[in-house]
JSON list of C-alpha atoms in Angstrom, two decimals:
[
{"chain": "A", "resi": 1135, "resn": "UNK", "atom": "CA", "xyz": [118.92, 48.52, 96.54]},
{"chain": "A", "resi": 1136, "resn": "UNK", "atom": "CA", "xyz": [120.01, 46.84, 99.06]},
{"chain": "A", "resi": 1137, "resn": "UNK", "atom": "CA", "xyz": [119.11, 48.61, 102.50]},
{"chain": "A", "resi": 1138, "resn": "UNK", "atom": "CA", "xyz": [122.79, 49.64, 103.27]},
{"chain": "A", "resi": 1139, "resn": "UNK", "atom": "CA", "xyz": [122.55, 50.96, 99.80]},
{"chain": "A", "resi": 1140, "resn": "UNK", "atom": "CA", "xyz": [119.29, 53.22, 101.07]},
{"chain": "A", "resi": 1141, "resn": "UNK", "atom": "CA", "xyz": [121.13, 53.96, 104.04]},
{"chain": "A", "resi": 1142, "resn": "UNK", "atom": "CA", "xyz": [124.05, 55.61, 102.87]},
{"chain": "A", "resi": 1143, "resn": "UNK", "atom": "CA", "xyz": [121.87, 57.24, 100.37]},
{"chain": "A", "resi": 1144, "resn": "UNK", "atom": "CA", "xyz": [119.37, 58.80, 102.53]},
{"chain": "A", "resi": 1145, "resn": "UNK", "atom": "CA", "xyz": [122.74, 60.12, 105.21]},
{"chain": "A", "resi": 1146, "resn": "UNK", "atom": "CA", "xyz": [124.10, 61.38, 102.28]},
{"chain": "A", "resi": 1147, "resn": "UNK", "atom": "CA", "xyz": [120.81, 64.07, 101.51]},
{"chain": "A", "resi": 1148, "resn": "UNK", "atom": "CA", "xyz": [120.75, 64.45, 105.05]},
{"chain": "A", "resi": 1149, "resn": "UNK", "atom": "CA", "xyz": [124.72, 65.61, 104.96]},
{"chain": "A", "resi": 1150, "resn": "UNK", "atom": "CA", "xyz": [123.83, 67.87, 101.38]},
{"chain": "A", "resi": 1151, "resn": "UNK", "atom": "CA", "xyz": [120.12, 69.07, 103.71]},
{"chain": "A", "resi": 1152, "resn": "UNK", "atom": "CA", "xyz": [123.01, 70.91, 106.25]},
{"chain": "A", "resi": 1153, "resn": "UNK", "atom": "CA", "xyz": [125.36, 71.93, 103.91]},
{"chain": "A", "resi": 1154, "resn": "UNK", "atom": "CA", "xyz": [122.45, 73.95, 102.93]},
{"chain": "A", "resi": 1155, "resn": "UNK", "atom": "CA", "xyz": [120.59, 74.95, 106.65]},
{"chain": "A", "resi": 1156, "resn": "UNK", "atom": "CA", "xyz": [124.68, 76.22, 107.60]},
{"chain": "A", "resi": 1157, "resn": "UNK", "atom": "CA", "xyz": [125.25, 78.37, 103.64]},
{"chain": "A", "resi": 1158, "resn": "UNK", "atom": "CA", "xyz": [121.92, 79.60, 104.73]},
{"chain": "A", "resi": 1159, "resn": "UNK", "atom": "CA", "xyz": [122.68, 80.36, 107.55]},
{"chain": "A", "resi": 1160, "resn": "UNK", "atom": "CA", "xyz": [126.06, 82.91, 105.76]},
{"chain": "A", "resi": 1161, "resn": "UNK", "atom": "CA", "xyz": [123.78, 84.07, 102.77]},
{"chain": "A", "resi": 1162, "resn": "UNK", "atom": "CA", "xyz": [122.79, 87.55, 104.72]},
{"chain": "A", "resi": 1163, "resn": "UNK", "atom": "CA", "xyz": [120.87, 88.47, 101.75]},
{"chain": "A", "resi": 1164, "resn": "UNK", "atom": "CA", "xyz": [118.01, 86.27, 103.48]},
{"chain": "A", "resi": 1165, "resn": "UNK", "atom": "CA", "xyz": [115.81, 87.81, 105.67]},
{"chain": "A", "resi": 1166, "resn": "UNK", "atom": "CA", "xyz": [115.36, 85.97, 109.76]},
{"chain": "A", "resi": 1167, "resn": "UNK", "atom": "CA", "xyz": [111.98, 84.50, 109.09]},
{"chain": "A", "resi": 1168, "resn": "UNK", "atom": "CA", "xyz": [112.64, 82.90, 105.28]},
{"chain": "A", "resi": 1169, "resn": "UNK", "atom": "CA", "xyz": [116.07, 80.90, 106.59]},
{"chain": "A", "resi": 1170, "resn": "UNK", "atom": "CA", "xyz": [113.63, 80.00, 109.90]},
{"chain": "A", "resi": 1171, "resn": "UNK", "atom": "CA", "xyz": [110.89, 78.74, 107.80]},
{"chain": "A", "resi": 1172, "resn": "UNK", "atom": "CA", "xyz": [114.08, 76.96, 105.64]},
{"chain": "A", "resi": 1173, "resn": "UNK", "atom": "CA", "xyz": [115.64, 75.78, 108.25]},
{"chain": "A", "resi": 1174, "resn": "UNK", "atom": "CA", "xyz": [112.44, 73.97, 109.04]},
{"chain": "A", "resi": 1175, "resn": "UNK", "atom": "CA", "xyz": [111.25, 72.56, 106.38]},
{"chain": "A", "resi": 1176, "resn": "UNK", "atom": "CA", "xyz": [114.89, 70.95, 105.64]},
{"chain": "A", "resi": 1177, "resn": "UNK", "atom": "CA", "xyz": [114.73, 70.07, 110.04]},
{"chain": "A", "resi": 1178, "resn": "UNK", "atom": "CA", "xyz": [111.75, 67.63, 108.55]},
{"chain": "A", "resi": 1179, "resn": "UNK", "atom": "CA", "xyz": [113.01, 66.56, 105.73]},
{"chain": "A", "resi": 1180, "resn": "UNK", "atom": "CA", "xyz": [116.30, 64.85, 108.02]},
{"chain": "A", "resi": 1181, "resn": "UNK", "atom": "CA", "xyz": [113.76, 64.36, 110.88]},
{"chain": "A", "resi": 1182, "resn": "UNK", "atom": "CA", "xyz": [111.55, 61.82, 107.63]},
{"chain": "A", "resi": 1183, "resn": "UNK", "atom": "CA", "xyz": [115.08, 60.42, 106.50]},
{"chain": "A", "resi": 1184, "resn": "UNK", "atom": "CA", "xyz": [115.64, 59.39, 110.34]},
{"chain": "A", "resi": 1185, "resn": "UNK", "atom": "CA", "xyz": [112.72, 57.83, 110.77]},
{"chain": "A", "resi": 1186, "resn": "UNK", "atom": "CA", "xyz": [113.13, 55.37, 107.67]},
{"chain": "A", "resi": 1187, "resn": "UNK", "atom": "CA", "xyz": [116.34, 55.15, 107.84]},
{"chain": "A", "resi": 1188, "resn": "UNK", "atom": "CA", "xyz": [114.94, 53.75, 111.63]},
{"chain": "A", "resi": 1189, "resn": "UNK", "atom": "CA", "xyz": [112.21, 51.41, 109.82]},
{"chain": "A", "resi": 1190, "resn": "UNK", "atom": "CA", "xyz": [114.84, 50.18, 107.04]},
{"chain": "A", "resi": 1191, "resn": "UNK", "atom": "CA", "xyz": [116.36, 48.36, 110.26]},
{"chain": "A", "resi": 1192, "resn": "UNK", "atom": "CA", "xyz": [113.39, 47.28, 112.53]},
{"chain": "A", "resi": 1193, "resn": "UNK", "atom": "CA", "xyz": [111.88, 45.59, 109.63]},
{"chain": "A", "resi": 1194, "resn": "UNK", "atom": "CA", "xyz": [114.74, 44.75, 107.57]},
{"chain": "A", "resi": 1195, "resn": "UNK", "atom": "CA", "xyz": [113.62, 45.42, 104.34]},
{"chain": "A", "resi": 1196, "resn": "UNK", "atom": "CA", "xyz": [115.39, 45.98, 101.33]},
{"chain": "A", "resi": 1197, "resn": "UNK", "atom": "CA", "xyz": [117.82, 43.16, 102.89]}
]
């Protein structure tokens, strides 16, 4: 898999995570603590994806 393909897959995953967070906050059956907990974890996953993209760009991995 090429670097560009990896980056696109990570970006697509981040878009899906954004959608999950939005839906989660619209779901009134979840209490605030639960929503915030999951949102925090999802944010961490997105940040990890962003860091991977940055490393791929800097190191030229999988070109």
